C-alpha cells in the first residue's frame, strides 16, 4: 500500500487466508437484490489492492472466519507515542469491535512497527466495512488516521426445504418430514460435517424441547473412484463439490414432541445448523436459516383410543364425482354404541358430499376398523383440503375429528 504524503504511520491489512481458485466472477453480482447492499459507483470491490483484506477478491462466505494481519509502521522521522489501534467491522445490522489496545498503549520508534492478528466469523450476508483507526501523539499533538476497507459476504449455500405431513392413525402417530436441500455455490469443495435442526421455539418465542431424527443417508460414490479412500461420503463427512447438491430428510414424530406442546397453538420454528470445513477458511458454522412446522396441541387420536382418518385421491377432475374412504378405528378394548359420523358441509367446501351428512353407526367392536366410502364432487379448481369430518356420540359431543392436510388437486 502506498503511503500518503505527510503520513506518519502507515497501516497495512493483509489477509492470511488462501485465495479462491476462481477470480473471474464478481461477487457483487451474487449479493441479494437489496438496495442496502448496492455500493457507490466509485467503489469497485474486485479491483482493491491485493494486499488489502481480503485478498480473495472479497469472496468471503457467511459463516466462515477471516484472519488478517495488521501492521502499523512508523515511516516518518518522528517518534509516535501512545499509539492506539481500534478495529471495527460494520454491516447494515451490526457493529463489532475486533481489536483495541486502549489498555495497552504502545510507542513506535522511527522505522519500527507493531503488528497484530484479528479473527472474526461473519454471520450476515451483505457488504461489510472493516474500519481501522489509529490514535497517537507526536510532539505533544494528538493525531488520528483512519482506513476503511469494504468487502462482500455471500451465502455459501442455496438452501431450500419442503415439508410433508403424514397421519398414521393405526400407529397413533403424526409424522412431519422435513426435506432440506443444500447447494454449494462456492468455487471450492466443502466438507459438510453436521446438518441438524435445533433451537425450536413456538409462535410466542418460548423455547420448546423438540427432538428431530435424521433418516439414514446412503453412501455416495464418485464414478472415478478407484479405492474407498476417495469416497465422497466417508465417516459421516460429506464432500460437497462446487454447484453440487445434498439432500437430507428429517423426521419429527408425535411421540417426540407431544409432551412438549401443551402450550403451543399452531407453529414451531427451528434453526437449521450447518457445520462445514473449507480449504480457504477452515471450520465454519451458520444457523440463520429458519424452518417453520405446523403442529397442533391436540393428539391425532382421541384419549379414548378412537381415531378417524380419510383416504383421498391426489388428483380429480372438476365437476366429476369421486370417492373418498373414511376410516374409523376403535383402538380400545370396549364396544362402542350409538356413534355417528358427522360432516360439516360448510367446512367441507368447495367439496360437496352426495348423500346424508350424518351416518349412524350402531356399534363398533374392540380393535375394529370401519371403512365408509363417500361420494364427493367439486365445482372449484385448485388445491383444496378435506375438512369438517368428525365422530360424535348420541349426545352430539365430539369424540374425535379428522386432523391433518388431506389435499386434493382439482383440475
mmCIF file of N, CA and C in Angstrom, residues 233-302:
data_model
loop_
_atom_site.group_PDB
_atom_site.id
_atom_site.type_symbol
_atom_site.label_atom_id
_atom_site.label_comp_id
_atom_site.label_asym_id
_atom_site.label_seq_id
_atom_site.Cartn_x
_atom_site.Cartn_y
_atom_site.Cartn_z
ATOM 1 N N UNK A 233 -18.541 -39.744 0.513
ATOM 2 C CA UNK A 233 -19.147 -39.811 1.839
ATOM 3 C C UNK A 233 -18.303 -40.774 2.666
ATOM 4 N N UNK A 234 -17.677 -40.276 3.696
ATOM 5 C CA UNK A 234 -16.765 -41.119 4.455
ATOM 6 C C UNK A 234 -16.766 -40.696 5.914
ATOM 7 N N UNK A 235 -17.055 -41.631 6.809
ATOM 8 C CA UNK A 235 -17.010 -41.377 8.258
ATOM 9 C C UNK A 235 -17.918 -40.217 8.658
ATOM 10 N N UNK A 236 -19.086 -40.104 8.043
ATOM 11 C CA UNK A 236 -20.033 -39.075 8.426
ATOM 12 C C UNK A 236 -19.774 -37.718 7.817
ATOM 13 N N UNK A 237 -18.701 -37.551 7.052
ATOM 14 C CA UNK A 237 -18.383 -36.272 6.424
ATOM 15 C C UNK A 237 -18.692 -36.358 4.939
ATOM 16 N N UNK A 238 -19.423 -35.398 4.433
ATOM 17 C CA UNK A 238 -19.828 -35.386 3.035
ATOM 18 C C UNK A 238 -19.069 -34.283 2.318
ATOM 19 N N UNK A 239 -18.411 -34.622 1.243
ATOM 20 C CA UNK A 239 -17.694 -33.644 0.432
ATOM 21 C C UNK A 239 -18.639 -33.121 -0.637
ATOM 22 N N UNK A 240 -18.958 -31.849 -0.532
ATOM 23 C CA UNK A 240 -19.899 -31.221 -1.443
ATOM 24 C C UNK A 240 -19.111 -30.379 -2.439
ATOM 25 N N UNK A 241 -19.087 -30.821 -3.675
ATOM 26 C CA UNK A 241 -18.316 -30.129 -4.698
ATOM 27 C C UNK A 241 -19.040 -28.874 -5.176
ATOM 28 N N UNK A 242 -18.320 -27.955 -5.858
ATOM 29 C CA UNK A 242 -18.968 -26.734 -6.357
ATOM 30 C C UNK A 242 -20.163 -27.046 -7.246
ATOM 31 N N UNK A 243 -21.279 -26.344 -6.961
ATOM 32 C CA UNK A 243 -22.527 -26.477 -7.693
ATOM 33 C C UNK A 243 -23.179 -27.849 -7.546
ATOM 34 N N UNK A 244 -22.734 -28.645 -6.604
ATOM 35 C CA UNK A 244 -23.409 -29.917 -6.334
ATOM 36 C C UNK A 244 -24.403 -29.720 -5.197
ATOM 37 N N UNK A 245 -25.314 -30.670 -5.054
ATOM 38 C CA UNK A 245 -26.416 -30.525 -4.107
ATOM 39 C C UNK A 245 -26.481 -31.746 -3.197
ATOM 40 N N UNK A 246 -26.882 -31.498 -1.955
ATOM 41 C CA UNK A 246 -27.051 -32.578 -0.977
ATOM 42 C C UNK A 246 -28.408 -32.430 -0.316
ATOM 43 N N UNK A 247 -29.149 -33.533 -0.213
ATOM 44 C CA UNK A 247 -30.465 -33.534 0.418
ATOM 45 C C UNK A 247 -30.434 -34.392 1.679
ATOM 46 N N UNK A 248 -31.093 -33.898 2.714
ATOM 47 C CA UNK A 248 -31.221 -34.652 3.961
ATOM 48 C C UNK A 248 -32.672 -34.565 4.425
ATOM 49 N N UNK A 249 -33.219 -35.684 4.865
ATOM 50 C CA UNK A 249 -34.594 -35.716 5.343
ATOM 51 C C UNK A 249 -34.592 -35.906 6.858
ATOM 52 N N UNK A 250 -35.323 -35.032 7.537
ATOM 53 C CA UNK A 250 -35.503 -35.107 8.978
ATOM 54 C C UNK A 250 -36.939 -35.530 9.277
ATOM 55 N N UNK A 251 -37.135 -36.057 10.460
ATOM 56 C CA UNK A 251 -38.463 -36.542 10.828
ATOM 57 C C UNK A 251 -38.766 -36.138 12.260
ATOM 58 N N UNK A 252 -39.962 -35.573 12.460
ATOM 59 C CA UNK A 252 -40.470 -35.296 13.802
ATOM 60 C C UNK A 252 -41.703 -36.155 13.986
ATOM 61 N N UNK A 253 -41.719 -36.976 15.008
ATOM 62 C CA UNK A 253 -42.887 -37.808 15.276
ATOM 63 C C UNK A 253 -43.637 -37.277 16.480
ATOM 64 N N UNK A 254 -44.898 -37.626 16.552
ATOM 65 C CA UNK A 254 -45.731 -37.154 17.652
ATOM 66 C C UNK A 254 -45.152 -37.573 18.995
ATOM 67 N N UNK A 255 -44.614 -38.766 19.060
ATOM 68 C CA UNK A 255 -44.096 -39.257 20.334
ATOM 69 C C UNK A 255 -42.911 -38.438 20.819
ATOM 70 N N UNK A 256 -42.229 -37.733 19.884
ATOM 71 C CA UNK A 256 -41.075 -36.936 20.275
ATOM 72 C C UNK A 256 -41.467 -35.562 20.780
ATOM 73 N N UNK A 257 -42.660 -35.062 20.377
ATOM 74 C CA UNK A 257 -42.971 -33.720 20.820
ATOM 75 C C UNK A 257 -44.301 -33.559 21.551
ATOM 76 N N UNK A 258 -45.122 -34.609 21.653
ATOM 77 C CA UNK A 258 -46.459 -34.392 22.206
ATOM 78 C C UNK A 258 -46.425 -34.019 23.692
ATOM 79 N N UNK A 259 -45.339 -34.368 24.405
ATOM 80 C CA UNK A 259 -45.238 -33.979 25.807
ATOM 81 C C UNK A 259 -44.824 -32.529 25.955
ATOM 82 N N UNK A 260 -44.367 -31.889 24.864
ATOM 83 C CA UNK A 260 -43.812 -30.544 24.960
ATOM 84 C C UNK A 260 -44.707 -29.477 24.376
ATOM 85 N N UNK A 261 -45.865 -29.843 23.807
ATOM 86 C CA UNK A 261 -46.609 -28.862 23.030
ATOM 87 C C UNK A 261 -47.932 -28.469 23.663
ATOM 88 N N UNK A 262 -48.044 -28.611 24.965
ATOM 89 C CA UNK A 262 -49.313 -28.297 25.605
ATOM 90 C C UNK A 262 -49.690 -26.832 25.448
ATOM 91 N N UNK A 263 -48.678 -25.954 25.337
ATOM 92 C CA UNK A 263 -48.944 -24.524 25.252
ATOM 93 C C UNK A 263 -48.725 -23.972 23.848
ATOM 94 N N UNK A 264 -48.552 -24.830 22.864
ATOM 95 C CA UNK A 264 -48.319 -24.382 21.503
ATOM 96 C C UNK A 264 -49.635 -24.383 20.747
ATOM 97 N N UNK A 265 -49.917 -23.299 20.042
ATOM 98 C CA UNK A 265 -51.178 -23.196 19.323
ATOM 99 C C UNK A 265 -51.084 -23.775 17.915
ATOM 100 N N UNK A 266 -50.113 -23.293 17.113
ATOM 101 C CA UNK A 266 -50.112 -23.678 15.708
ATOM 102 C C UNK A 266 -48.739 -24.054 15.168
ATOM 103 N N UNK A 267 -47.703 -23.277 15.490
ATOM 104 C CA UNK A 267 -46.438 -23.430 14.779
ATOM 105 C C UNK A 267 -45.254 -23.548 15.733
ATOM 106 N N UNK A 268 -44.229 -24.241 15.251
ATOM 107 C CA UNK A 268 -42.922 -24.215 15.896
ATOM 108 C C UNK A 268 -41.890 -23.899 14.819
ATOM 109 N N UNK A 269 -40.844 -23.194 15.219
ATOM 110 C CA UNK A 269 -39.795 -22.783 14.282
ATOM 111 C C UNK A 269 -38.442 -23.210 14.814
ATOM 112 N N UNK A 270 -37.659 -23.860 13.963
ATOM 113 C CA UNK A 270 -36.314 -24.284 14.338
ATOM 114 C C UNK A 270 -35.278 -23.664 13.427
ATOM 115 N N UNK A 271 -34.020 -23.677 13.880
ATOM 116 C CA UNK A 271 -32.909 -23.131 13.101
ATOM 117 C C UNK A 271 -32.094 -24.273 12.512
ATOM 118 N N UNK A 272 -31.858 -24.191 11.207
ATOM 119 C CA UNK A 272 -31.024 -25.178 10.530
ATOM 120 C C UNK A 272 -29.561 -24.875 10.839
ATOM 121 N N UNK A 273 -28.896 -25.802 11.523
ATOM 122 C CA UNK A 273 -27.489 -25.630 11.897
ATOM 123 C C UNK A 273 -26.605 -26.409 10.922
ATOM 124 N N UNK A 274 -25.649 -25.707 10.327
ATOM 125 C CA UNK A 274 -24.755 -26.313 9.338
ATOM 126 C C UNK A 274 -23.315 -26.096 9.778
ATOM 127 N N UNK A 275 -22.564 -27.172 9.876
ATOM 128 C CA UNK A 275 -21.131 -27.091 10.156
ATOM 129 C C UNK A 275 -20.375 -27.663 8.966
ATOM 130 N N UNK A 276 -19.343 -26.945 8.525
ATOM 131 C CA UNK A 276 -18.575 -27.423 7.390
ATOM 132 C C UNK A 276 -17.134 -26.946 7.499
ATOM 133 N N UNK A 277 -16.331 -27.423 6.592
ATOM 134 C CA UNK A 277 -14.917 -27.054 6.566
ATOM 135 C C UNK A 277 -14.510 -26.822 5.114
ATOM 136 N N UNK A 278 -13.776 -25.727 4.878
ATOM 137 C CA UNK A 278 -13.276 -25.425 3.537
ATOM 138 C C UNK A 278 -11.771 -25.217 3.595
ATOM 139 N N UNK A 279 -11.130 -25.380 2.453
ATOM 140 C CA UNK A 279 -9.684 -25.223 2.400
ATOM 141 C C UNK A 279 -9.263 -23.778 2.664
ATOM 142 N N UNK A 280 -10.103 -22.832 2.261
ATOM 143 C CA UNK A 280 -9.727 -21.426 2.381
ATOM 144 C C UNK A 280 -9.835 -20.916 3.809
ATOM 145 N N UNK A 281 -10.955 -21.234 4.503
ATOM 146 C CA UNK A 281 -11.202 -20.630 5.803
ATOM 147 C C UNK A 281 -11.318 -21.633 6.946
ATOM 148 N N UNK A 282 -11.150 -22.908 6.665
ATOM 149 C CA UNK A 282 -11.193 -23.888 7.748
ATOM 150 C C UNK A 282 -12.602 -24.133 8.245
ATOM 151 N N UNK A 283 -12.738 -24.296 9.567
ATOM 152 C CA UNK A 283 -14.029 -24.611 10.167
ATOM 153 C C UNK A 283 -14.995 -23.443 10.028
ATOM 154 N N UNK A 284 -16.262 -23.748 9.769
ATOM 155 C CA UNK A 284 -17.282 -22.717 9.612
ATOM 156 C C UNK A 284 -18.605 -23.248 10.123
ATOM 157 N N UNK A 285 -19.502 -22.307 10.437
ATOM 158 C CA UNK A 285 -20.786 -22.676 11.019
ATOM 159 C C UNK A 285 -21.784 -21.574 10.735
ATOM 160 N N UNK A 286 -23.033 -21.944 10.457
ATOM 161 C CA UNK A 286 -24.096 -20.954 10.320
ATOM 162 C C UNK A 286 -25.422 -21.561 10.762
ATOM 163 N N UNK A 287 -26.295 -20.708 11.292
ATOM 164 C CA UNK A 287 -27.602 -21.178 11.764
ATOM 165 C C UNK A 287 -28.648 -20.087 11.563
ATOM 166 N N UNK A 288 -28.617 -19.444 10.411
ATOM 167 C CA UNK A 288 -29.513 -18.324 10.145
ATOM 168 C C UNK A 288 -30.753 -18.720 9.354
ATOM 169 N N UNK A 289 -30.824 -19.981 8.913
ATOM 170 C CA UNK A 289 -31.963 -20.427 8.102
ATOM 171 C C UNK A 289 -33.031 -21.013 9.025
ATOM 172 N N UNK A 290 -34.265 -20.522 8.904
ATOM 173 C CA UNK A 290 -35.361 -20.952 9.783
ATOM 174 C C UNK A 290 -36.307 -21.891 9.050
ATOM 175 N N UNK A 291 -36.842 -22.846 9.802
ATOM 176 C CA UNK A 291 -37.831 -23.797 9.275
ATOM 177 C C UNK A 291 -39.027 -23.799 10.224
ATOM 178 N N UNK A 292 -40.202 -23.551 9.677
ATOM 179 C CA UNK A 292 -41.420 -23.497 10.483
ATOM 180 C C UNK A 292 -42.320 -24.686 10.143
ATOM 181 N N UNK A 293 -42.772 -25.383 11.176
ATOM 182 C CA UNK A 293 -43.650 -26.550 11.007
ATOM 183 C C UNK A 293 -44.986 -26.277 11.677
ATOM 184 N N UNK A 294 -46.037 -26.746 11.057
ATOM 185 C CA UNK A 294 -47.367 -26.617 11.625
ATOM 186 C C UNK A 294 -47.671 -27.835 12.478
ATOM 187 N N UNK A 295 -48.098 -27.586 13.709
ATOM 188 C CA UNK A 295 -48.454 -28.678 14.603
ATOM 189 C C UNK A 295 -49.774 -28.341 15.272
ATOM 190 N N UNK A 296 -50.221 -29.196 16.152
ATOM 191 C CA UNK A 296 -51.436 -28.957 16.922
ATOM 192 C C UNK A 296 -51.229 -29.480 18.321
ATOM 193 N N UNK A 297 -51.845 -28.806 19.297
ATOM 194 C CA UNK A 297 -51.730 -29.310 20.660
ATOM 195 C C UNK A 297 -52.754 -30.395 20.949
ATOM 196 N N UNK A 298 -53.458 -30.854 19.897
ATOM 197 C CA UNK A 298 -54.368 -31.980 20.035
ATOM 198 C C UNK A 298 -53.729 -33.214 19.427
ATOM 199 N N UNK A 299 -53.834 -34.332 20.126
ATOM 200 C CA UNK A 299 -53.342 -35.578 19.548
ATOM 201 C C UNK A 299 -54.186 -35.934 18.336
ATOM 202 N N UNK A 300 -53.617 -36.666 17.412
ATOM 203 C CA UNK A 300 -54.397 -37.039 16.229
ATOM 204 C C UNK A 300 -55.382 -38.159 16.546
ATOM 205 N N UNK A 301 -55.269 -38.710 17.715
ATOM 206 C CA UNK A 301 -56.266 -39.682 18.114
ATOM 207 C C UNK A 301 -56.816 -39.254 19.474
ATOM 208 N N UNK A 302 -58.044 -39.580 19.753
ATOM 209 C CA UNK A 302 -58.674 -39.203 20.999
ATOM 210 C C UNK A 302 -58.093 -40.011 22.148
#
